Tab-separated table of C-alpha atoms in Angstrom:
chain	number	residue	atom	x	y	z
T	209	UNK	CA	-0.058	0.000	0.050
T	210	UNK	CA	1.686	3.071	-1.156
T	211	UNK	CA	1.303	6.368	0.584
T	212	UNK	CA	-0.858	9.207	-0.850
T	213	UNK	CA	-1.054	12.487	0.909
T	214	UNK	CA	-4.024	14.761	0.196
T	215	UNK	CA	-3.489	18.137	-1.183
T	216	UNK	CA	-2.611	21.070	1.100
T	217	UNK	CA	-1.419	24.884	0.776
T	218	UNK	CA	1.877	24.439	-0.375
T	219	UNK	CA	2.715	27.862	1.830
T	220	UNK	CA	6.166	29.827	2.108
T	221	UNK	CA	9.446	29.453	0.458
T	222	UNK	CA	11.536	27.219	3.238
T	223	UNK	CA	8.896	28.513	5.942
T	224	UNK	CA	5.977	26.370	4.626
T	225	UNK	CA	2.126	27.288	6.123
T	226	UNK	CA	3.675	28.042	9.876
T	227	UNK	CA	3.896	31.780	9.401
T	228	UNK	CA	0.397	32.036	7.969
T	229	UNK	CA	-1.016	29.666	10.837
T	230	UNK	CA	0.946	31.386	13.594
T	231	UNK	CA	-0.554	34.918	12.560
T	232	UNK	CA	-3.764	33.368	12.817
T	233	UNK	CA	-4.621	29.894	13.664
T	234	UNK	CA	-8.253	29.274	13.463
T	235	UNK	CA	-8.662	31.343	10.584
T	236	UNK	CA	-5.855	29.388	8.709
T	237	UNK	CA	-7.519	26.280	9.632
T	238	UNK	CA	-10.933	27.435	8.534
T	239	UNK	CA	-9.571	29.108	5.312
T	240	UNK	CA	-7.850	25.791	4.563
T	241	UNK	CA	-10.839	23.376	5.010
T	242	UNK	CA	-12.838	25.611	2.736
T	243	UNK	CA	-10.405	25.434	0.078
T	244	UNK	CA	-9.363	21.602	0.478
T	245	UNK	CA	-12.224	19.910	2.024
T	246	UNK	CA	-12.314	17.453	5.069
T	247	UNK	CA	-8.801	16.426	4.796
T	248	UNK	CA	-5.570	18.123	3.649
T	249	UNK	CA	-2.064	18.201	4.423
T	250	UNK	CA	-0.336	20.929	6.591
T	251	UNK	CA	2.875	19.577	5.482
T	252	UNK	CA	4.726	16.561	4.308
T	253	UNK	CA	3.856	15.059	7.713
T	254	UNK	CA	0.518	16.353	8.985
T	255	UNK	CA	-2.592	15.954	8.015
T	256	UNK	CA	-6.169	17.970	9.417
T	257	UNK	CA	-9.248	16.308	9.232
T	258	UNK	CA	-12.741	17.916	9.627
T	259	UNK	CA	-15.481	15.177	8.911
T	260	UNK	CA	-16.811	13.834	12.623
T	261	UNK	CA	-16.961	10.255	11.260
T	262	UNK	CA	-13.378	10.144	10.543
T	263	UNK	CA	-12.454	11.778	13.688
T	264	UNK	CA	-14.668	9.719	15.806
T	265	UNK	CA	-12.715	6.614	14.041
T	266	UNK	CA	-9.541	7.789	14.622
T	267	UNK	CA	-10.482	8.500	18.258
T	268	UNK	CA	-11.686	5.171	18.483
T	269	UNK	CA	-8.492	3.484	17.356
T	270	UNK	CA	-5.936	5.168	19.540
T	271	UNK	CA	-3.898	2.876	21.451
T	272	UNK	CA	-4.374	0.556	18.419
T	273	UNK	CA	-3.723	2.133	14.867
T	274	UNK	CA	-2.777	5.726	16.832
T	275	UNK	CA	-1.100	7.183	19.656
T	276	UNK	CA	-2.124	10.237	21.472
T	277	UNK	CA	-0.116	12.965	21.150
T	278	UNK	CA	3.147	12.640	23.882
T	279	UNK	CA	1.669	15.807	26.817
T	280	UNK	CA	4.782	16.023	28.393
T	281	UNK	CA	2.579	17.647	31.232
T	282	UNK	CA	1.123	14.594	32.016
T	283	UNK	CA	3.907	11.834	31.972
T	284	UNK	CA	5.580	11.911	29.097
T	285	UNK	CA	9.069	13.274	30.273
T	286	UNK	CA	11.269	11.434	33.012
T	287	UNK	CA	13.336	13.223	35.687
T	288	UNK	CA	16.489	13.726	33.546
T	289	UNK	CA	14.711	15.096	30.419
T	290	UNK	CA	11.821	14.504	27.771
T	291	UNK	CA	10.723	11.200	26.013
T	292	UNK	CA	11.744	11.626	22.478
T	293	UNK	CA	8.094	12.227	20.591
T	294	UNK	CA	9.496	10.827	17.434
T	295	UNK	CA	10.638	7.303	19.372
T	296	UNK	CA	7.296	5.158	18.558
T	297	UNK	CA	8.431	2.242	20.938
T	298	UNK	CA	8.596	5.085	23.844
T	299	UNK	CA	5.373	6.506	22.740
T	300	UNK	CA	3.606	3.165	23.029
T	301	UNK	CA	4.963	2.381	26.234
T	302	UNK	CA	3.704	5.900	27.585
T	303	UNK	CA	0.278	5.063	25.955
T	304	UNK	CA	0.132	1.492	27.877
T	305	UNK	CA	1.247	3.101	30.876
T	306	UNK	CA	-1.514	5.888	30.378
T	307	UNK	CA	-4.508	3.481	30.454
T	308	UNK	CA	-3.125	1.354	33.125
T	309	UNK	CA	-3.232	4.928	35.004
T	310	UNK	CA	-6.602	5.277	33.811
T	311	UNK	CA	-8.021	2.400	34.776
T	312	UNK	CA	-6.830	2.625	38.487
T	313	UNK	CA	-7.490	6.610	38.903
T	314	UNK	CA	-10.854	5.689	37.767
T	315	UNK	CA	-11.902	4.403	41.090
T	316	UNK	CA	-11.702	7.691	42.550
T	317	UNK	CA	-14.385	9.418	40.410
T	318	UNK	CA	-17.149	7.747	42.645
T	319	UNK	CA	-20.130	9.644	43.944
T	320	UNK	CA	-18.929	9.778	47.465
T	321	UNK	CA	-15.735	11.467	46.642
T	322	UNK	CA	-17.171	13.758	43.769
T	323	UNK	CA	-19.994	14.912	46.487
T	324	UNK	CA	-17.611	15.537	49.305
T	325	UNK	CA	-15.919	17.598	46.862
T	326	UNK	CA	-19.072	19.350	45.593
T	327	UNK	CA	-19.962	20.609	49.238
T	328	UNK	CA	-16.368	22.254	49.413
T	329	UNK	CA	-16.597	23.717	46.225
T	330	UNK	CA	-18.341	26.978	46.620
T	331	UNK	CA	-16.532	27.919	49.801
T	332	UNK	CA	-13.453	27.686	47.682
T	333	UNK	CA	-15.429	29.945	44.732
T	334	UNK	CA	-16.473	32.629	47.373
T	335	UNK	CA	-12.929	32.643	49.044
T	336	UNK	CA	-11.193	33.388	45.752
T	337	UNK	CA	-13.613	36.147	44.630
T	338	UNK	CA	-13.891	37.795	48.109
T	339	UNK	CA	-10.216	38.663	47.416
T	340	UNK	CA	-11.007	40.792	44.492
T	341	UNK	CA	-12.960	42.900	46.558
T	342	UNK	CA	-15.357	43.970	44.212
T	343	UNK	CA	-13.000	45.370	41.856
T	344	UNK	CA	-12.086	44.699	38.093
T	345	UNK	CA	-10.187	41.875	37.674
T	346	UNK	CA	-8.948	39.804	34.371
T	347	UNK	CA	-11.295	37.008	34.443
T	348	UNK	CA	-9.135	34.197	32.817
T	349	UNK	CA	-6.337	34.279	35.222
T	350	UNK	CA	-8.986	34.351	38.132
T	351	UNK	CA	-10.968	31.579	36.780
T	352	UNK	CA	-7.503	29.587	35.895
T	353	UNK	CA	-6.928	29.934	39.781
T	354	UNK	CA	-10.306	29.024	40.580
T	355	UNK	CA	-10.474	26.019	38.779
T	356	UNK	CA	-6.684	24.967	39.569
T	357	UNK	CA	-7.957	25.139	43.198
T	358	UNK	CA	-11.037	22.917	42.594
T	359	UNK	CA	-8.801	20.165	40.784
T	360	UNK	CA	-6.261	20.171	43.714
T	361	UNK	CA	-9.201	19.928	46.107
T	362	UNK	CA	-10.630	16.823	44.265
T	363	UNK	CA	-7.223	15.267	44.620
T	364	UNK	CA	-6.069	16.140	48.106
T	365	UNK	CA	-8.482	17.900	50.101
T	366	UNK	CA	-7.851	20.975	51.746
T	367	UNK	CA	-4.123	19.779	51.617
T	368	UNK	CA	-3.813	20.509	48.119
T	369	UNK	CA	-4.088	24.544	47.877
T	370	UNK	CA	-0.205	24.886	48.297
T	371	UNK	CA	0.230	22.725	44.789
T	372	UNK	CA	-1.674	25.126	43.019
T	373	UNK	CA	1.476	27.869	42.515
T	374	UNK	CA	3.722	25.308	41.587
T	375	UNK	CA	1.306	23.532	38.869
T	376	UNK	CA	0.878	27.118	37.642
T	377	UNK	CA	4.753	27.430	37.062
T	378	UNK	CA	4.885	23.889	35.873
T	379	UNK	CA	2.090	24.735	32.926
T	380	UNK	CA	3.531	28.063	32.003
T	381	UNK	CA	7.172	26.566	31.794
T	382	UNK	CA	5.703	23.756	29.634
T	383	UNK	CA	3.583	26.462	27.282
T	384	UNK	CA	6.946	28.454	26.775
T	385	UNK	CA	7.938	25.016	25.284
T	386	UNK	CA	5.286	24.039	22.835
T	387	UNK	CA	4.762	27.959	22.059
T	388	UNK	CA	8.285	28.911	20.798
T	389	UNK	CA	8.615	29.775	17.662
T	390	UNK	CA	11.682	27.347	17.267
T	391	UNK	CA	11.465	23.637	18.781
T	392	UNK	CA	14.391	22.869	20.169
T	393	UNK	CA	15.318	19.030	20.913
T	394	UNK	CA	14.136	18.252	24.654
T	395	UNK	CA	16.918	17.018	25.746
T	396	UNK	CA	18.782	20.267	25.381
T	397	UNK	CA	19.488	22.151	28.472
T	398	UNK	CA	18.172	25.664	27.702
T	399	UNK	CA	16.418	27.941	30.504
T	400	UNK	CA	13.179	26.918	29.501
T	401	UNK	CA	13.706	23.043	29.654
T	402	UNK	CA	15.421	23.836	33.078
T	403	UNK	CA	12.633	25.813	34.521
T	404	UNK	CA	10.057	23.011	33.431
T	405	UNK	CA	12.200	20.210	34.949
T	406	UNK	CA	12.562	22.348	38.226
T	407	UNK	CA	9.163	22.817	38.438
T	408	UNK	CA	8.522	19.554	37.874
T	409	UNK	CA	10.886	18.114	40.550
T	410	UNK	CA	9.119	20.527	42.995
T	411	UNK	CA	5.872	19.559	42.054
T	412	UNK	CA	7.166	15.751	42.829
T	413	UNK	CA	8.449	16.496	46.135
T	414	UNK	CA	5.229	18.388	47.429
T	415	UNK	CA	3.476	15.473	46.175
T	416	UNK	CA	5.801	13.057	48.256
T	417	UNK	CA	5.324	15.080	51.389
T	418	UNK	CA	1.241	15.219	51.346
T	419	UNK	CA	1.236	11.538	50.783
T	420	UNK	CA	3.486	10.664	53.722
T	421	UNK	CA	1.617	12.740	55.931
T	422	UNK	CA	-1.582	11.319	54.779
T	423	UNK	CA	-0.256	7.875	55.439
T	424	UNK	CA	0.684	8.838	59.149
T	425	UNK	CA	-3.058	9.598	60.096
T	426	UNK	CA	-5.550	6.916	60.506
T	427	UNK	CA	-7.665	6.324	57.280
T	428	UNK	CA	-10.827	7.944	57.096
T	429	UNK	CA	-14.249	6.001	57.502
T	430	UNK	CA	-15.152	7.292	54.036
T	431	UNK	CA	-12.856	8.814	51.299
T	432	UNK	CA	-13.053	12.263	51.255
T	433	UNK	CA	-10.705	13.076	47.958
T	434	UNK	CA	-8.863	10.961	45.279
T	435	UNK	CA	-5.788	10.571	47.473
T	436	UNK	CA	-7.927	8.501	50.146
T	437	UNK	CA	-9.509	6.397	47.552
T	438	UNK	CA	-5.727	5.719	45.917
T	439	UNK	CA	-4.184	4.960	49.513
T	440	UNK	CA	-6.905	2.716	50.381
T	441	UNK	CA	-6.207	0.285	47.322
T	442	UNK	CA	-3.937	-2.430	48.037
T	443	UNK	CA	-2.140	-2.687	44.919
T	444	UNK	CA	-0.778	0.785	44.306
T	445	UNK	CA	2.736	1.755	44.890
T	446	UNK	CA	3.275	5.023	46.392
T	447	UNK	CA	5.467	5.628	43.122
T	448	UNK	CA	2.090	4.999	41.171
T	449	UNK	CA	-0.048	7.031	43.225
T	450	UNK	CA	2.127	10.158	43.064
T	451	UNK	CA	2.231	9.560	38.969
T	452	UNK	CA	-1.817	8.933	39.242
T	453	UNK	CA	-2.194	12.398	40.883
T	454	UNK	CA	0.039	14.314	38.684
T	455	UNK	CA	-2.080	12.870	35.429
T	456	UNK	CA	-5.260	13.844	37.014
T	457	UNK	CA	-3.789	17.328	38.465
T	458	UNK	CA	-2.149	18.455	35.184
T	459	UNK	CA	-4.392	16.660	32.439
T	460	UNK	CA	-7.256	18.887	33.744
T	461	UNK	CA	-5.123	22.364	34.664
T	462	UNK	CA	-6.895	25.325	32.959
T	463	UNK	CA	-9.697	23.926	31.131
T	464	UNK	CA	-12.419	24.800	33.595
T	465	UNK	CA	-10.975	27.878	34.204
T	466	UNK	CA	-11.276	29.036	30.333
T	467	UNK	CA	-14.721	27.215	30.183
T	468	UNK	CA	-15.641	29.779	33.072
T	469	UNK	CA	-14.325	32.802	31.370
T	470	UNK	CA	-16.452	31.786	28.282
T	471	UNK	CA	-19.357	31.380	30.805
T	472	UNK	CA	-19.053	35.195	31.953
T	473	UNK	CA	-18.313	36.451	28.677
T	474	UNK	CA	-21.669	35.446	27.365
T	475	UNK	CA	-23.818	36.037	30.403
T	476	UNK	CA	-22.673	39.690	29.686
T	477	UNK	CA	-24.190	39.445	26.339
T	478	UNK	CA	-27.697	37.475	27.117
T	479	UNK	CA	-29.546	38.945	30.271
T	480	UNK	CA	-32.129	36.208	28.808
T	481	UNK	CA	-29.879	33.393	29.678
T	482	UNK	CA	-29.051	34.959	32.736
T	483	UNK	CA	-32.407	35.091	33.947
T	484	UNK	CA	-33.472	31.429	33.149
T	485	UNK	CA	-30.165	30.185	35.294
T	486	UNK	CA	-30.990	32.709	38.152
T	487	UNK	CA	-34.818	31.440	38.473
T	488	UNK	CA	-33.255	27.820	38.178
T	489	UNK	CA	-30.590	28.808	40.851
T	490	UNK	CA	-33.427	28.852	43.468
T	491	UNK	CA	-32.582	25.357	44.060
T	492	UNK	CA	-29.728	26.314	46.179
T	493	UNK	CA	-32.299	27.636	48.680
T	494	UNK	CA	-32.573	26.184	52.213
T	495	UNK	CA	-29.868	23.377	51.020
T	496	UNK	CA	-27.096	22.279	53.097
T	497	UNK	CA	-25.819	20.347	49.969
T	498	UNK	CA	-25.148	21.533	46.602
T	499	UNK	CA	-28.257	20.572	43.901
T	500	UNK	CA	-27.987	17.785	41.839
T	501	UNK	CA	-27.380	18.157	37.917
T	502	UNK	CA	-30.695	17.288	37.510
T	503	UNK	CA	-32.243	20.007	39.294
T	504	UNK	CA	-30.220	22.392	37.061
T	505	UNK	CA	-30.869	21.228	33.322
T	506	UNK	CA	-30.579	24.581	31.733
T	507	UNK	CA	-27.671	25.716	33.231
T	508	UNK	CA	-26.047	22.205	32.167
T	509	UNK	CA	-27.375	23.081	28.810
T	510	UNK	CA	-25.797	26.501	29.153
T	511	UNK	CA	-22.496	24.713	30.121
T	512	UNK	CA	-22.692	22.238	27.251
T	513	UNK	CA	-23.554	25.061	24.628
T	514	UNK	CA	-20.114	26.919	25.942
T	515	UNK	CA	-18.159	23.947	25.277
T	516	UNK	CA	-19.503	23.531	21.968
T	517	UNK	CA	-19.199	26.958	20.656
T	518	UNK	CA	-15.954	28.001	22.933
T	519	UNK	CA	-13.948	24.353	23.586
T	520	UNK	CA	-11.021	25.050	25.778
T	521	UNK	CA	-8.808	22.028	24.002
T	522	UNK	CA	-9.514	23.517	20.544
T	523	UNK	CA	-7.148	21.388	18.797
T	524	UNK	CA	-6.506	17.497	19.209
T	525	UNK	CA	-4.156	15.270	17.854
T	526	UNK	CA	-3.020	11.390	16.843
T	527	UNK	CA	-0.096	10.043	15.651
T	528	UNK	CA	-0.452	7.205	12.998
T	529	UNK	CA	1.564	3.932	14.804
T	530	UNK	CA	1.583	2.042	11.355
T	531	UNK	CA	0.310	2.489	7.856
T	532	UNK	CA	-3.313	3.691	8.072
T	533	UNK	CA	-5.674	4.720	5.596
T	534	UNK	CA	-8.282	7.754	5.870
T	535	UNK	CA	-10.880	8.033	3.138
T	536	UNK	CA	-9.301	7.595	0.068
T	537	UNK	CA	-5.531	8.566	1.454
T	538	UNK	CA	-2.869	6.480	2.876
T	539	UNK	CA	-0.749	7.789	5.604
T	540	UNK	CA	2.882	6.134	6.454
T	541	UNK	CA	3.737	5.605	10.307
T	542	UNK	CA	4.874	8.589	12.128
T	543	UNK	CA	2.207	10.718	10.239
T	544	UNK	CA	0.254	13.334	12.499
T	545	UNK	CA	-3.209	13.462	12.134
T	546	UNK	CA	-5.060	17.041	13.686
T	547	UNK	CA	-8.698	17.997	14.331
T	548	UNK	CA	-10.243	20.492	15.724
T	549	UNK	CA	-13.172	20.414	18.116
T	550	UNK	CA	-13.798	24.121	17.636
T	551	UNK	CA	-14.250	24.063	13.675
T	552	UNK	CA	-16.206	20.964	14.094
T	553	UNK	CA	-18.905	22.332	16.361
T	554	UNK	CA	-19.306	25.323	14.186
T	555	UNK	CA	-19.655	23.544	10.947
T	556	UNK	CA	-23.355	23.947	9.387
T	557	UNK	CA	-23.445	21.002	7.998
T	558	UNK	CA	-23.410	18.936	11.532
T	559	UNK	CA	-25.315	21.804	13.286
T	560	UNK	CA	-28.184	24.227	12.913
T	561	UNK	CA	-27.315	27.955	13.379
T	562	UNK	CA	-23.721	26.993	14.884
T	563	UNK	CA	-22.861	30.549	15.371
T	564	UNK	CA	-25.835	31.440	17.512
T	565	UNK	CA	-25.674	30.635	21.745
T	566	UNK	CA	-28.548	28.388	22.343
T	567	UNK	CA	-28.982	26.252	25.335
T	568	UNK	CA	-32.297	25.091	24.582
T	569	UNK	CA	-31.201	23.251	21.958
T	570	UNK	CA	-29.705	20.902	24.108
T	571	UNK	CA	-33.093	20.438	26.037
T	572	UNK	CA	-35.170	18.767	22.919
T	573	UNK	CA	-35.962	15.370	22.620
T	574	UNK	CA	-33.294	14.982	19.502
T	575	UNK	CA	-29.700	15.140	19.507
T	576	UNK	CA	-28.947	18.531	18.208
T	577	UNK	CA	-25.927	17.772	16.005
T	578	UNK	CA	-24.740	15.130	13.616
T	579	UNK	CA	-23.510	11.854	15.007
T	580	UNK	CA	-19.772	12.103	16.663
T	581	UNK	CA	-19.892	16.052	16.099
T	582	UNK	CA	-19.610	17.025	19.698
T	583	UNK	CA	-16.492	15.710	21.280
T	584	UNK	CA	-15.413	18.524	24.050
T	585	UNK	CA	-13.836	15.801	26.181
T	586	UNK	CA	-12.653	13.747	23.447
T	587	UNK	CA	-13.985	10.479	22.770
T	588	UNK	CA	-12.390	6.898	22.679
T	589	UNK	CA	-9.993	4.891	25.009
T	590	UNK	CA	-8.600	8.431	25.812
T	591	UNK	CA	-11.833	10.369	26.348
T	592	UNK	CA	-11.267	12.980	29.393
T	593	UNK	CA	-11.546	10.786	32.766
T	594	UNK	CA	-13.007	13.742	34.273
T	595	UNK	CA	-15.522	14.578	31.894
T	596	UNK	CA	-18.607	14.050	34.633
T	597	UNK	CA	-16.839	15.899	37.035
T	598	UNK	CA	-15.940	18.979	34.942
T	599	UNK	CA	-19.302	19.345	34.031
T	600	UNK	CA	-20.592	19.354	37.762
T	601	UNK	CA	-17.914	21.869	38.180
T	602	UNK	CA	-18.806	24.041	35.822
T	603	UNK	CA	-22.503	23.856	36.396
T	604	UNK	CA	-22.525	24.230	39.768
T	605	UNK	CA	-20.163	27.343	39.803
T	606	UNK	CA	-22.259	28.947	37.134
T	607	UNK	CA	-25.409	28.646	39.041
T	608	UNK	CA	-23.792	29.884	42.008
T	609	UNK	CA	-22.091	33.220	40.319
T	610	UNK	CA	-25.618	34.128	38.783
T	611	UNK	CA	-27.561	33.857	41.780
T	612	UNK	CA	-25.170	35.236	44.414
T	613	UNK	CA	-22.902	37.621	42.508
T	614	UNK	CA	-23.368	40.771	40.364
T	615	UNK	CA	-20.878	40.343	37.331
T	616	UNK	CA	-19.939	43.881	35.994
T	617	UNK	CA	-18.324	42.913	32.098
T	618	UNK	CA	-15.735	46.002	31.921
T	619	UNK	CA	-14.103	44.808	28.779
T	620	UNK	CA	-16.137	41.912	27.201
T	621	UNK	CA	-12.955	40.152	25.595
T	622	UNK	CA	-12.721	38.703	22.044
T	623	UNK	CA	-12.373	35.649	20.426
T	624	UNK	CA	-8.458	34.542	19.976
T	625	UNK	CA	-7.172	34.322	16.690
T	626	UNK	CA	-4.216	32.758	17.936
T	627	UNK	CA	-5.685	29.842	19.850
T	628	UNK	CA	-2.845	28.587	22.351
T	629	UNK	CA	-2.908	25.454	24.323
T	630	UNK	CA	-6.383	26.580	25.384
T	631	UNK	CA	-9.013	28.595	23.923
T	632	UNK	CA	-9.807	31.418	26.316
T	633	UNK	CA	-11.167	34.804	26.042
T	634	UNK	CA	-8.645	37.696	25.355
T	635	UNK	CA	-8.673	40.754	27.699
T	636	UNK	CA	-12.115	40.111	29.523
T	637	UNK	CA	-12.406	41.867	32.700
T	638	UNK	CA	-15.092	42.073	35.216
T	639	UNK	CA	-16.058	42.601	38.764
T	640	UNK	CA	-17.798	40.313	40.989
T	641	UNK	CA	-19.792	41.789	43.959
T	642	UNK	CA	-22.092	39.816	46.206
T	643	UNK	CA	-25.557	40.607	45.360
T	644	UNK	CA	-28.990	41.043	47.322
T	645	UNK	CA	-31.001	37.962	46.446
T	646	UNK	CA	-33.652	38.208	48.549
T	647	UNK	CA	-35.917	38.898	45.916
T	648	UNK	CA	-37.219	35.715	43.890
T	649	UNK	CA	-36.545	36.035	40.451
T	650	UNK	CA	-39.257	35.679	37.665
T	651	UNK	CA	-39.136	34.195	34.150
T	652	UNK	CA	-41.871	36.747	33.189
């Protein structure tokens, strides 16, 4: 079977398509999709796919015909450096380690732990918002900090707060590597690589200290967080526990915060949506525990719609593990396949009025899209393990924000043309003041 690569833009002499892509990533991908169709070549080693069925098939065959991109935030590196992304055997080994981790860490996503986390969630949110004292702030960094605290709490309970700053440093160091105009070998001891390795070692040391302190205390009657669950598992070594926690903490970093920033932005444009959410938020009244998601259907639908229109993880990738065929094209081993939830979620072939923010589309009897055209959390064997947890966090926080805060958006922000690792609104500023909600809202 001979490799047959699809056509694509030729790009500039010696520099290819990267300058045009870097100038306007989303716009460049959209233009090429319009010019070349649902599968086209970005360069000699990368194709981009826009058809939901093809994307779904590739995601479903991950760990078999395809490998997920090496994510060194979530384990694709060693203490002494980074795993070479071109090493297929090493990447395959990482895939197996990752899947083993997923199977074991899934034990932590059970009802008791999620319920305990939900009970602490709002206290964390209020505490962070109180620090702003009602002053205008940059929303995305604020929400990123809040979401980091949420994930750390799920993993470590109250002991996780001290980790957030180190995680921020690690992610910032990693982002500077993947966003650099010139990609250097990962083993090269340049400043950005040293910062990354240093932050990773600091996080590992903090993990070890928390785990040892927890081991020294009597086990609780019921697990309060993911660490309790993992410590109770008889077949996990201290190293495995540490790696599983690191994977969970880092893989979730920033995504809920970006989604919450989009929620704030859209609510500033849509008082009709805000009012529907406020009425529904009365489910919180006179309750010690947060409401179930089933009590907040419209709020959950709004969150789903935000994840459709502005998926924080806007670009995904896989690597062909062996020679594969996609449509009429044959790709060699090692070829990269990229696809964008953002573009698929906004394609009018798969959605009715995709440019419109309409939570109601999720409340009808029929699925509001062509099969496989909605994947904000990915799909297949590598689907986001915390998808349900993330929906719970986003829905409860959005409901509480609307019910208990006056949100005054000073600068509405813009949709970034240059999506980086996460898609988040640029220059969004707002203030959050505790509101008097003694009067009952009315939808009429």
